[in-house]
XYZ file of C-alpha atoms in Angstrom:
634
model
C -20.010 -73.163 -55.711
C -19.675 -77.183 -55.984
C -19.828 -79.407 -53.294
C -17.277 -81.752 -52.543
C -15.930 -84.602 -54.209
C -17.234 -87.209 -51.637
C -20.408 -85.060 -50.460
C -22.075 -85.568 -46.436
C -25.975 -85.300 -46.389
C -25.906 -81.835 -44.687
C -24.075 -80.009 -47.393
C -26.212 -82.219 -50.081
C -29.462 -80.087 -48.076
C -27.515 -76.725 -48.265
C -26.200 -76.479 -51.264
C -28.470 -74.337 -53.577
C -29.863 -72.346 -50.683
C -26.405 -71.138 -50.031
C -26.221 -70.230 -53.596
C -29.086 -68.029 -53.717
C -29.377 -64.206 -53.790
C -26.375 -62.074 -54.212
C -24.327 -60.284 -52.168
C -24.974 -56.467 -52.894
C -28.624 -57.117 -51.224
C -29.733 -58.594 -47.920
C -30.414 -61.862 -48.738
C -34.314 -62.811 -49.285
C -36.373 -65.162 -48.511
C -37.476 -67.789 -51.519
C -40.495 -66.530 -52.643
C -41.558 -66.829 -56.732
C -41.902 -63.558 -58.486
C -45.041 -62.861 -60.827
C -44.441 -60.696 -63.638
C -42.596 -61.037 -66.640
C -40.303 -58.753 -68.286
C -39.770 -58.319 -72.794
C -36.934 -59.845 -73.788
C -34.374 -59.290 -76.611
C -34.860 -60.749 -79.735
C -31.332 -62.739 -79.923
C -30.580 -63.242 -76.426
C -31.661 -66.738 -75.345
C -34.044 -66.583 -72.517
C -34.352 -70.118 -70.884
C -31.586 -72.276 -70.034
C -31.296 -75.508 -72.317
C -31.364 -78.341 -69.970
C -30.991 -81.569 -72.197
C -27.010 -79.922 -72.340
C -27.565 -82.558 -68.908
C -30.398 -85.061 -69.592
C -32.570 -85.448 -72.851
C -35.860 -84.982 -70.655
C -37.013 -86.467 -67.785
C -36.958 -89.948 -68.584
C -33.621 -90.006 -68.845
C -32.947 -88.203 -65.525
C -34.725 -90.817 -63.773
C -33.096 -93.402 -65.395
C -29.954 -91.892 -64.440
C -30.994 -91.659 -60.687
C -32.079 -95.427 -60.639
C -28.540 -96.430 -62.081
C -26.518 -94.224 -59.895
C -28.775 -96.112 -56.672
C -28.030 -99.438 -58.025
C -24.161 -98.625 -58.553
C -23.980 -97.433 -54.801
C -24.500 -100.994 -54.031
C -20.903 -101.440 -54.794
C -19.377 -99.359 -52.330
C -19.405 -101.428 -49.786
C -17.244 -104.364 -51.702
C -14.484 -102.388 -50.846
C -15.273 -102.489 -46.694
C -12.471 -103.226 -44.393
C -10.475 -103.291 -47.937
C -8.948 -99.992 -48.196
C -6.004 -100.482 -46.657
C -5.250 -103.893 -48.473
C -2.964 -102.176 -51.247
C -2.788 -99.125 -53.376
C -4.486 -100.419 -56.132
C -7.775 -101.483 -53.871
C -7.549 -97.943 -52.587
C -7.673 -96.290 -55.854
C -10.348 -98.354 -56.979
C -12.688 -97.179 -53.928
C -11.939 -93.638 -54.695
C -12.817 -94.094 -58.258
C -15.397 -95.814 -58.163
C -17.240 -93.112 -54.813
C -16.101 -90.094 -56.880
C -17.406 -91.199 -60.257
C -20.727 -91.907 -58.101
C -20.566 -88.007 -56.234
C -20.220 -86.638 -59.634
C -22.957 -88.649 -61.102
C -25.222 -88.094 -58.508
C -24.400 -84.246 -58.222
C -25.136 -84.026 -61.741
C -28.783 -85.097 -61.102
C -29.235 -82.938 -58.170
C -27.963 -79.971 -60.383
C -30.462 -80.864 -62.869
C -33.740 -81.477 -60.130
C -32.651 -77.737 -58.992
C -32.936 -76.074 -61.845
C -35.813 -77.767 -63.294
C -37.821 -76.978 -60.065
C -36.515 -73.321 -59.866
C -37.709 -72.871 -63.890
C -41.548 -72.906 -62.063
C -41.472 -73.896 -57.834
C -45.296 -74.488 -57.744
C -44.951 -78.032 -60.030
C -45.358 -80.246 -57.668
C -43.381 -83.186 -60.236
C -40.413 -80.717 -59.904
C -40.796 -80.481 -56.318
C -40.477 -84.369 -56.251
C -37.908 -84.976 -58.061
C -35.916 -82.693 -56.473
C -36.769 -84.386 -52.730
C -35.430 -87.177 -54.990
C -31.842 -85.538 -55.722
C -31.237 -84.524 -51.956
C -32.294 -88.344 -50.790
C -29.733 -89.291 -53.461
C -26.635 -87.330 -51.857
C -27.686 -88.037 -48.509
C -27.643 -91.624 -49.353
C -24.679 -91.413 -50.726
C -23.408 -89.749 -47.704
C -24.048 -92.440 -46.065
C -23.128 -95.539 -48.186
C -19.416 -93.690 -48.189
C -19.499 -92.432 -44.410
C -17.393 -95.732 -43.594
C -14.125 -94.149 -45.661
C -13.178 -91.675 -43.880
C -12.537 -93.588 -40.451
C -10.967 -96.602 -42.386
C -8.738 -94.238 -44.435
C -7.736 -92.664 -41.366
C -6.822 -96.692 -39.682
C -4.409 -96.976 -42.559
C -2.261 -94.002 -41.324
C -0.974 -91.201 -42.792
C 2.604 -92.929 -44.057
C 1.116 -95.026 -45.687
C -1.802 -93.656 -47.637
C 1.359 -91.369 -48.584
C 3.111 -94.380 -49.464
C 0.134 -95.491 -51.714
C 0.001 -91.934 -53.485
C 3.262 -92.885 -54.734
C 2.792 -96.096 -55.822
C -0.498 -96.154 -57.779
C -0.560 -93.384 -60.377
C -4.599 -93.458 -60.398
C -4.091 -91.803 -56.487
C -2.858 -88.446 -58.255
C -6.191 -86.980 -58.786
C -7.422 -88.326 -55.303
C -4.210 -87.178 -53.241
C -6.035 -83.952 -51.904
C -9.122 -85.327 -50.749
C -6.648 -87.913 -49.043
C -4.797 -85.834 -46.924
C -7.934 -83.881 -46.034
C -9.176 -87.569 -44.647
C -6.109 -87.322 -42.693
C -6.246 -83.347 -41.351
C -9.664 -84.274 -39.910
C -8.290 -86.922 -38.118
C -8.856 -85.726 -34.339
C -12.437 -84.782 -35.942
C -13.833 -88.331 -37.282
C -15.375 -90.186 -35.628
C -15.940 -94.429 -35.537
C -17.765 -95.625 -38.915
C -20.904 -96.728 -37.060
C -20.964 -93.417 -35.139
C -20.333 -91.548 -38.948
C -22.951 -93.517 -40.072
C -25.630 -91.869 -37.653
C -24.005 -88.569 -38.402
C -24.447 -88.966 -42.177
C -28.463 -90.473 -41.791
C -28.883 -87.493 -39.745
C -28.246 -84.970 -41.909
C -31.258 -84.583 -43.691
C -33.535 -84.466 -39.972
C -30.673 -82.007 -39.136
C -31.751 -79.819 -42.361
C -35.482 -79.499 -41.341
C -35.309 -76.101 -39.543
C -34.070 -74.602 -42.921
C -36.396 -76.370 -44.821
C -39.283 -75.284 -42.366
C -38.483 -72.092 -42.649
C -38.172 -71.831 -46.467
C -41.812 -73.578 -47.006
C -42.412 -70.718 -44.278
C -41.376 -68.142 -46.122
C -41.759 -69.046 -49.442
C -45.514 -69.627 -49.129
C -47.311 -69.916 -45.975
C -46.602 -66.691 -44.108
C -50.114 -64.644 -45.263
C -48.205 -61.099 -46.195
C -50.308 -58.203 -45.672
C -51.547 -55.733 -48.495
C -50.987 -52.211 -48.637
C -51.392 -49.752 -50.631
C -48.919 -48.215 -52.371
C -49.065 -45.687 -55.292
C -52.679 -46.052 -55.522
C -52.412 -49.676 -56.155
C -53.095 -52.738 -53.323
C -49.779 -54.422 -52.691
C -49.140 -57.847 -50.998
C -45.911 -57.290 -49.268
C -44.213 -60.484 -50.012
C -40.379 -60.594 -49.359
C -40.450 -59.793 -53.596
C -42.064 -56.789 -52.968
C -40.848 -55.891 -49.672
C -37.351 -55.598 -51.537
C -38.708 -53.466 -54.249
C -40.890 -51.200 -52.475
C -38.271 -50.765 -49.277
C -36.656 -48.163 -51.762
C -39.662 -45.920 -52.563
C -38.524 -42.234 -52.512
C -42.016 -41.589 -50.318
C -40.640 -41.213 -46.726
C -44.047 -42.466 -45.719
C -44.455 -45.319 -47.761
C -41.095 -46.622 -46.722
C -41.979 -46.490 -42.781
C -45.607 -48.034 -44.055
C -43.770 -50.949 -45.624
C -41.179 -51.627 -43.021
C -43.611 -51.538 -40.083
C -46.148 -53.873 -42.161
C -43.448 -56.348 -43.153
C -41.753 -56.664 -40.159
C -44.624 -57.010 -38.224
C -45.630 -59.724 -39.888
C -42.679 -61.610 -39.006
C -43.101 -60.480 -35.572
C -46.207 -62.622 -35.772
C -43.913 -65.395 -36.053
C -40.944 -64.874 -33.814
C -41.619 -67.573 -31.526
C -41.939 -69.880 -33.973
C -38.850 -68.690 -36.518
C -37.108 -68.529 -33.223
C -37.543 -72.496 -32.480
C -36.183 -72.870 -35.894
C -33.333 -70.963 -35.550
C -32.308 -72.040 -32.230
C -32.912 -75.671 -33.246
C -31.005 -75.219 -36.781
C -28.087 -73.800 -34.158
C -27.910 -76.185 -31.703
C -27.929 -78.997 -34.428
C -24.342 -77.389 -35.275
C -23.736 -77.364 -31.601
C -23.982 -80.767 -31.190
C -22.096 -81.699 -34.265
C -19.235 -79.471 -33.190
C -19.172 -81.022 -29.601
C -19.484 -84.829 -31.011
C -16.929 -83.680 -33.692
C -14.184 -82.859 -30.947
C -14.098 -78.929 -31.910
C -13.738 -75.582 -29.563
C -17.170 -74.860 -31.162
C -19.391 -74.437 -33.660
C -17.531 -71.363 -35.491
C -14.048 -73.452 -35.200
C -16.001 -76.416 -37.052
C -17.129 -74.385 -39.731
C -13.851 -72.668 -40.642
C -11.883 -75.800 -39.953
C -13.567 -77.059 -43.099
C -11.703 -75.079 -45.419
C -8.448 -74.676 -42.889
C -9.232 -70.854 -42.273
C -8.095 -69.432 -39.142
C -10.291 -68.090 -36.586
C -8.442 -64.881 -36.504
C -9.899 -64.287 -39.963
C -13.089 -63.990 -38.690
C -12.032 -62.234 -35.958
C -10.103 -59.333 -37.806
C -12.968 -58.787 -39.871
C -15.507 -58.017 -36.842
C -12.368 -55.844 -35.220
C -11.940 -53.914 -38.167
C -15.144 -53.523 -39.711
C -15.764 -51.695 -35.902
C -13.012 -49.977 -36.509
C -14.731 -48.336 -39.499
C -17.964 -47.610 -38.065
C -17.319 -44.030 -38.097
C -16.713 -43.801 -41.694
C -20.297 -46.155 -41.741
C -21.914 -43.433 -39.473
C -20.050 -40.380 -42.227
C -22.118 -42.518 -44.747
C -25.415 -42.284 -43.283
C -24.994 -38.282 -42.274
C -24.311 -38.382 -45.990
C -27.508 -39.969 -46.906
C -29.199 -37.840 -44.466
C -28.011 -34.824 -45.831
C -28.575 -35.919 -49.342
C -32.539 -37.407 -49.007
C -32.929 -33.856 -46.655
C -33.940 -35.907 -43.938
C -32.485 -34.822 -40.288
C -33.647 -37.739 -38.108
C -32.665 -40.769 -40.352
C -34.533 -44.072 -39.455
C -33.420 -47.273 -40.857
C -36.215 -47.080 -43.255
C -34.061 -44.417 -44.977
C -31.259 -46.980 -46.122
C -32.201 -47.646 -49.422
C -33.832 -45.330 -51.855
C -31.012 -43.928 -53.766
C -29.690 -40.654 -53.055
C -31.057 -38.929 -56.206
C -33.062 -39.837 -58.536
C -31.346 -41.202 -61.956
C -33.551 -42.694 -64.912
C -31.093 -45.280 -66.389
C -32.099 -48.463 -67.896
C -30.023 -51.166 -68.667
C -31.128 -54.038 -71.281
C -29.610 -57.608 -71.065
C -27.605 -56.428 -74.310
C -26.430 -53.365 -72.100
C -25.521 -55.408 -69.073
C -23.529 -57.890 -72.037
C -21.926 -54.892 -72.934
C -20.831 -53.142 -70.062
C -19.885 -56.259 -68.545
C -17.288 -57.125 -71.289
C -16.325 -53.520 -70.847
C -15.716 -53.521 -67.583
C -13.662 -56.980 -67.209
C -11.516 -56.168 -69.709
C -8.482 -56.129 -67.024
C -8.771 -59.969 -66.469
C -7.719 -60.583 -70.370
C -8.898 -62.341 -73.188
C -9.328 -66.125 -71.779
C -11.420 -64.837 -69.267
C -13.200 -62.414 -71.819
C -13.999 -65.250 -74.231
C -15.938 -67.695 -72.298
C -17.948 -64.324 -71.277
C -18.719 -64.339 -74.961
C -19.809 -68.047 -75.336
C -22.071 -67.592 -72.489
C -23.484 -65.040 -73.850
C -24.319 -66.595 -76.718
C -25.289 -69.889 -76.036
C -28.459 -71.141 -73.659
C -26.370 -70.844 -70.216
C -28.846 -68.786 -68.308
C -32.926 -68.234 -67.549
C -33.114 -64.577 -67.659
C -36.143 -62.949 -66.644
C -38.957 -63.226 -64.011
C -41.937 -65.154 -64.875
C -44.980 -66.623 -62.751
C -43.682 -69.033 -60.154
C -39.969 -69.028 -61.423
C -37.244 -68.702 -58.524
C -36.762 -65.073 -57.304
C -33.356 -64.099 -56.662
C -29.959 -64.818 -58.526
C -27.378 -67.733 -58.253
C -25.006 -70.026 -60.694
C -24.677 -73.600 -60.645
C -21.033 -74.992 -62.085
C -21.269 -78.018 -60.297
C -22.470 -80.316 -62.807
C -18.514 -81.153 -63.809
C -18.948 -81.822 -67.525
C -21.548 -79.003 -68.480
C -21.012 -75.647 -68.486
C -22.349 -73.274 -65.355
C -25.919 -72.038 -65.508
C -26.835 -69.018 -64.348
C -30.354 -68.248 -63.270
C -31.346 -64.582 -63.270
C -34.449 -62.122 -62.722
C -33.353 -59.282 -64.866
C -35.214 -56.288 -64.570
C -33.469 -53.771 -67.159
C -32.362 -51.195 -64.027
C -28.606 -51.053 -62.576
C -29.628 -53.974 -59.893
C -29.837 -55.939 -62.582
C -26.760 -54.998 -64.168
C -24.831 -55.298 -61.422
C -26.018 -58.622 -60.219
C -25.535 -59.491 -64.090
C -22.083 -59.254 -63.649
C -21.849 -60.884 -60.070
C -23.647 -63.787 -61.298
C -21.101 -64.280 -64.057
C -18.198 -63.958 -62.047
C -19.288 -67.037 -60.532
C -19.884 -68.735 -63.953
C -16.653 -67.957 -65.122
C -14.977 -69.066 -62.111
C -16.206 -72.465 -62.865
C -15.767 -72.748 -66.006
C -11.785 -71.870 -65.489
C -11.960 -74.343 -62.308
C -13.397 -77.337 -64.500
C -11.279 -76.998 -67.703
C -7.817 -76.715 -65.235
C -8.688 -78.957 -62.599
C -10.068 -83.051 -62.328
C -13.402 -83.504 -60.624
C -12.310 -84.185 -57.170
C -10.410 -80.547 -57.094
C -12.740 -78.393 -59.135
C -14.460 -77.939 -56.354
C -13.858 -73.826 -54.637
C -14.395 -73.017 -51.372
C -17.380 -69.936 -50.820
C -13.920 -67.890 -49.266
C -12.586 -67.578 -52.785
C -16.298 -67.877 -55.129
C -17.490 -64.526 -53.091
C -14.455 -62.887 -54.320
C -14.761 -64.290 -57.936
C -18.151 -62.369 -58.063
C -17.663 -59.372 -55.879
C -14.704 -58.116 -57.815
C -16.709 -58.308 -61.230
C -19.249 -55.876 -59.467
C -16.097 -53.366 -58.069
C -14.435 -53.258 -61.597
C -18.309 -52.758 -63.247
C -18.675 -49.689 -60.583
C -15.041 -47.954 -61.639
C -15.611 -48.585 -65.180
C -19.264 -46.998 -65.334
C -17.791 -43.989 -63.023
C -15.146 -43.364 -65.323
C -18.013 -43.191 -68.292
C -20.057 -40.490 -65.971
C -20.893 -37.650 -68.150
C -22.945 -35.520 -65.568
C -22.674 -34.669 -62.069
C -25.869 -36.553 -61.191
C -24.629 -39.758 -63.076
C -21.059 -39.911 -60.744
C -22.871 -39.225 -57.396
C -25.141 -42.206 -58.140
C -22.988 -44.409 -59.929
C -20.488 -43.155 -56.372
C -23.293 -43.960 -54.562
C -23.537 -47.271 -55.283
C -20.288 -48.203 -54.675
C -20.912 -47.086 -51.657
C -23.856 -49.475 -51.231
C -22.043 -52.056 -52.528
C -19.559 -51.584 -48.919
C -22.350 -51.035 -46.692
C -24.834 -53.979 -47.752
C -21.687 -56.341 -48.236
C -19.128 -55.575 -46.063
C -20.365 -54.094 -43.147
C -24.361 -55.329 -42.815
C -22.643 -59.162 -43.311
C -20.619 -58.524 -40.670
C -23.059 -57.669 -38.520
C -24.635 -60.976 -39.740
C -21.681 -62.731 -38.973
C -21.830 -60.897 -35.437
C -25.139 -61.775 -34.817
C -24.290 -65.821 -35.820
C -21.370 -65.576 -33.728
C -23.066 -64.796 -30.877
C -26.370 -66.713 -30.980
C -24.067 -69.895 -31.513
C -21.904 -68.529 -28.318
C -25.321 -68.672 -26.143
C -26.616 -72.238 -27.738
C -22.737 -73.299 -26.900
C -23.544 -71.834 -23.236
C -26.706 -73.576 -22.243
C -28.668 -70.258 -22.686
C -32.084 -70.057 -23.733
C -32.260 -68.820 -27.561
C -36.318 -67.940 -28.007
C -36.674 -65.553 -30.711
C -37.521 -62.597 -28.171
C -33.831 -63.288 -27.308
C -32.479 -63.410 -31.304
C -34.635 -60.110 -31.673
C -32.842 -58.393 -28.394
C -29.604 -59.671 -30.022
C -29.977 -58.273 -32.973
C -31.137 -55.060 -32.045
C -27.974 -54.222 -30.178
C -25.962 -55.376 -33.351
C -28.556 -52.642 -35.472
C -28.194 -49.496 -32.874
C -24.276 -50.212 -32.366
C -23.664 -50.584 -36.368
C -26.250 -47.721 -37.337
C -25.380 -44.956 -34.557
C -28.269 -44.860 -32.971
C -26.434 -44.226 -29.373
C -24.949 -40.981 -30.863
C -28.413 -40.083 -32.864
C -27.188 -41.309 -36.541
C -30.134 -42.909 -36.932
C -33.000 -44.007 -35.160
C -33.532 -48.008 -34.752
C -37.111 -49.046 -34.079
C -37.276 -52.003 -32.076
C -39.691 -53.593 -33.837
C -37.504 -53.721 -37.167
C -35.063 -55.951 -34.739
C -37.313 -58.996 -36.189
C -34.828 -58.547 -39.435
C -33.060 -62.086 -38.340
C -36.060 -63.819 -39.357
C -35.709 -62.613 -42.693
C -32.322 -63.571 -43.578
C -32.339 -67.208 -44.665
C -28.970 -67.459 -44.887
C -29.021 -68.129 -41.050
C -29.607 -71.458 -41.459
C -26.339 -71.862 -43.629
C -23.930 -72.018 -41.048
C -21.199 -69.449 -40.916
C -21.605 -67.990 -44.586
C -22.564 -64.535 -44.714
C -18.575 -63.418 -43.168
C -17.524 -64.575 -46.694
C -19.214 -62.261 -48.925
C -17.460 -59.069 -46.075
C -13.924 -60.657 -46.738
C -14.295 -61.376 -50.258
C -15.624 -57.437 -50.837
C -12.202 -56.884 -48.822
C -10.197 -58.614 -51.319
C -11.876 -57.617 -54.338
C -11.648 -54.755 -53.413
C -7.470 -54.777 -53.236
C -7.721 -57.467 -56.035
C -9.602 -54.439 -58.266
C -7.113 -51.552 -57.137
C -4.229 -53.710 -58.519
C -5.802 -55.127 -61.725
C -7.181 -51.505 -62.896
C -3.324 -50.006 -62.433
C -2.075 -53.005 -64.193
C 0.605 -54.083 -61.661
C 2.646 -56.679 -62.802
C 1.262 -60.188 -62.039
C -1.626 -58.639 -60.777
C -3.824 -60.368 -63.549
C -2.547 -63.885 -63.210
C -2.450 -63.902 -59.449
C -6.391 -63.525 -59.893
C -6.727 -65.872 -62.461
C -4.925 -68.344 -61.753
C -6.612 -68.546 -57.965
C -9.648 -69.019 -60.571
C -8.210 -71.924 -61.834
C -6.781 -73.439 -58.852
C -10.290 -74.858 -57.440
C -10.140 -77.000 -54.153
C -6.303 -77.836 -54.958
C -4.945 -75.629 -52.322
C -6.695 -74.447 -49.020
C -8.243 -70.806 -49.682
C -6.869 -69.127 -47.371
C -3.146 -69.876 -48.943
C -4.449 -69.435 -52.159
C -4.919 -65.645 -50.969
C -1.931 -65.162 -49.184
C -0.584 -66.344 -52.683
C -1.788 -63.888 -54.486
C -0.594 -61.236 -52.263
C -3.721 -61.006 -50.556
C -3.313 -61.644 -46.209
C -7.676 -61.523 -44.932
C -6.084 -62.546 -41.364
C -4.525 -58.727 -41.334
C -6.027 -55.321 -41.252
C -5.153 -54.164 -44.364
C -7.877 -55.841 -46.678
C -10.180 -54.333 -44.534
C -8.984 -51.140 -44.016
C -8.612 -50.524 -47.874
C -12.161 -50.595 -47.883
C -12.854 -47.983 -45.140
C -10.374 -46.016 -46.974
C -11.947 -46.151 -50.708
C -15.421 -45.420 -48.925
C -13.882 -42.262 -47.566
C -12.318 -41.055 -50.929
C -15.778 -41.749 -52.564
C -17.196 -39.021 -49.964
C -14.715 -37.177 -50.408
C -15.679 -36.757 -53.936
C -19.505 -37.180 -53.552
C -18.924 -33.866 -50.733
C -16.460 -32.175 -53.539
C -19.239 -32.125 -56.203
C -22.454 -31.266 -53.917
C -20.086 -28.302 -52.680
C -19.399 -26.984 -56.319
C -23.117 -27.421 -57.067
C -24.359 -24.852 -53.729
């Protein structure tokens, strides 16, 4: 994901948090991981940073010449609207700046996730948010004095000055906010307060990251600290006993902190409140989709449908049950896998089966796979203090994408491999097709640029299946792929939708409240009325584990893009014609269209059932199958 051409401070303060993790997983909290894994001889294993600046010398001479050049933005003040040429000087001169300056911040986030406990790294990446935010606000005057000049004739100037071209999008979405901007001076406050606005988030992540004291337990013989790290590795342990040991230890650790997380939440929340209501929107969900121009009825066919399919959900976890021989499933019992499968899978596997696998997207997608592959795109493996989690960064324009990974040689890893790439592709086709100020995607379409890579990596590997036990777990992912994406994000997007609703409402949001919340979202979405599973109430403290709370009105993107991948896939693997460059070229198209045309182009409607149904529907031939084979077997 990039951020847009002419950035505000509040997405400057978001932007690689809401790249973090991937979408197969509940999202984690930012915690470093500790050990390291071999690597292969030829791969490279650390991303080559002077591709942006020689060293840090040079980064910070950047930064000081990018703060000095902002001094010239306000030349053109009360100018704008003098002629076409004075208006295409502005926007040259701001966008040259916003890619200059997101270019540093690219290169501050990445240095600092290489090793987070440097505190130099930690500095200069304070530096690279105080850089966009000022930004924000030495260019928060545009907007209202583009929209005094009127749409005729900032259409007018389009088609006189040539050097407009490249700026005619971001020009008429000046103009569709129109009803939504406000005066400069009152844009101004807006813009300085976007970094105070982005202290809930950043409380919690220095929360979660390293204050919280985890406990230790032991597991396996060994003493544990159950970090969020761990807490995601050891949540699968095939002991029934551990499992319950490590849920009710990590969760009740958060409970420690619910009041607490809860203030953050609830103040994160009603900081998009407020900007919603000062902004002139229904609310705080209208804002957020209104940036991108996607109908509310998108959001709300997703929650309608992906009810809809909660008894193929609850078929699923009578599955599991059946499968793990366990007769009163708890929610402790969602993730171990369903039978034990000793598969590893090497970066040169994951290279492999990756090309493999995306074969139906052709060669041009194929071949920057290849270069970055082999060139020093990505920082592969865990080490001491190194970022956990998994994310790409295309936004520095003139570079190519990096990709930071943990890889761990197991089929997490190669799946997330080939998530992670689908992202770095996607830029890369964005950037070589479109200018700067539309290279930028919207998270509606990126989701589904990665998602699909991990739906054609889970058809290809089934197809490959050479035992029984291989298909029901390579089967059995895919199914974990719906569940964890589609429907436990829409029961994140549920819970946002309706702690926002209670904040817009005047209601008190503590975090005994988010926990009471969330724990009717868990028993309705899990069964546990009509005893599919048993919900402890204590596990309810889950919100204050997902970090991607404090990213307003995300987490419904990575259920609709599954949706669409998901149709995307179905077409593309029974090669129907322009299935393959209705993908691709949505790939290439960037910010130059709104996303949610860009689908509908492509044959793809996410405001209609049928996206969503397809899913239910593939989950239910996948039992079918899984149900076919345990029958032969007795």
């Amino acid at each position: 994901m990039k951020v847009r051409a002419l950035l505000t401070a509040a997405s400057a303060a978001t932007l690689a948090f809401a790249l973090a993790g991937c979408a197969t997983s509940a999202p984690s909290a930012a915690t470093p991981v500790a050990e390291a894994a071999p690597a292969p001889a030829h791969t490279p294993i650390v991303w080559d940073l002077t591709d942006l600046y020689p060293d840090a010398a040079a980064w910070q001479s950047e930064h000081d010449a990018v703060v000095a050049d902002m001094e010239r933005i306000s030349a053109y003040r009360g100018r704008l609207g003098r002629n076409a040429a004075t208006l295409a000087e502005a926007m040259e001169l701001t966008s040259g700046l916003s890619k200059r300056a997101v270019r540093l911040f690219v290169y501050a986030t990445l240095r600092g996730d290489e090793d987070t406990r440097i505190q130099e790294n930690l500095a200069r990446r304070q530096l690279g948010n105080q850089l966009l935010s000022r930004l924000g606000e030495a260019t928060s005057w545009m907007n209202p004095e583009i929209l005094t000049i009127g749409e005729r004739r900032v259409e007018t100037f389009i088609r006189q000055e040539p050097r407009l071209g490249v700026h005619a999008v971001n020009l008429r979405e000046t103009l569709r906010f129109a009803e939504h901007t406000l005066t400069p001076q009152s844009e101004a406050v807006l813009a300085a307060a976007g970094l105070p606005l982005g202290g809930p988030q950043r409380i919690y992540t220095q929360m979660a990251g390293s204050d919280i004291p985890w406990p230790t337990i032991e597991i396996d013989g060994e003493q544990v600290r159950l970090d969020a790290q761990a807490y995601t590795r050891h949540r699968q342990n095939p002991d029934r006993d551990t499992r319950k040991r490590v849920f009710d230890a990590f969760f009740g650790t958060w409970r420690q902190y619910e009041s607490t997380l809860g203030e953050a939440l609830a103040s994160n929340t009603q900081g998009q409140v407020m900007n919603a209501q000062v902004r002139n929107y229904g609310s705080a969900r209208e804002a957020a989709l209104f940036a991108n121009a996607l109908p509310v009825s998108i959001y709300d066919q997703l929650v309608s449908q992906a009810h809809a399919g909660l008894p193929t959900l609850h078929r699923y976890f009578r599955l599991r049950g059946r499968m793990l021989g366990i007769n009163d499933l708890a929610y402790y019992d969602i993730y171990p896998d369903l039978l034990s499968y000793d598969a590893t899978y090497s970066v040169d596997d994951s290279e492999r089966i990756t090309l493999e696998a995306l074969q139906p997207f052709g060669e041009d997608y194929l071949n920057i796979l290849r270069q970055g592959f082999a060139a020093d795109w990505t920082h592969l493996y865990p080490q001491e203090g190194k970022q956990s989690g998994a994310y790409v960064f295309g936004a520095a324009y003139d570079v190519h994408p990096y990709v930071l990974l943990n890889h761990q040689d197991d089929f997490d890893s190669l799946s997330t491999f080939a998530h992670e790439w689908g992202h770095a592709v996607h830029s890369s086709l964005s950037n070589s097709t479109q200018p700067w100020e539309t290279s930028n995607y919207a998270t509606f379409v990126a989701e589904m640029a990665s998602t699909i890579n991990e739906v054609l990596l889970l058809r290809n590997v089934q197809a490959r299946a050479t035992s029984d036990d291989e298909r029901l777990f390579l089967l059995s992912q895919e199914l974990e792929l719906y569940r964890g994406t589609f429907f436990r994000q829409t029961m994140f997007a549920e819970f946002e939708a309706q702690i926002h609703a209670a904040a817009e409402r005047g209601e008190p949001l503590t975090g005994e409240r988010m926990s009471e919340i969330y724990l009717a979202l868990l028993r309705s979405y899990h069964g546990a009325d009509s005893g599919v599973m048993a919900i402890d109430p204590a596990y309810a403290l889950e919100w204050a584990y997902i970090p991607h709370f404090y990213t307003n009105f995300y987490v419904f993107q990575y259920a609709t893009s599954v949706a669409a991948s998901t149709l995307f896939a179905e077409r593309l693997m029974s090669n129907q014609p322009g299935a393959q460059a209705a993908v691709i070229n949505m790939l290439r198209s960037g910010g130059s269209q709104h996303p949610h045309e860009m689908f509908v182009a492509a044959g793809v409607d996410l405001s209609t059932p049928a996206p969503y149904r397809a899913v239910v529907t593939r989950m239910d031939a996948i039992m079918d199958e899984m149900e076919a084979i345990l029958a032969r077997r007795g």
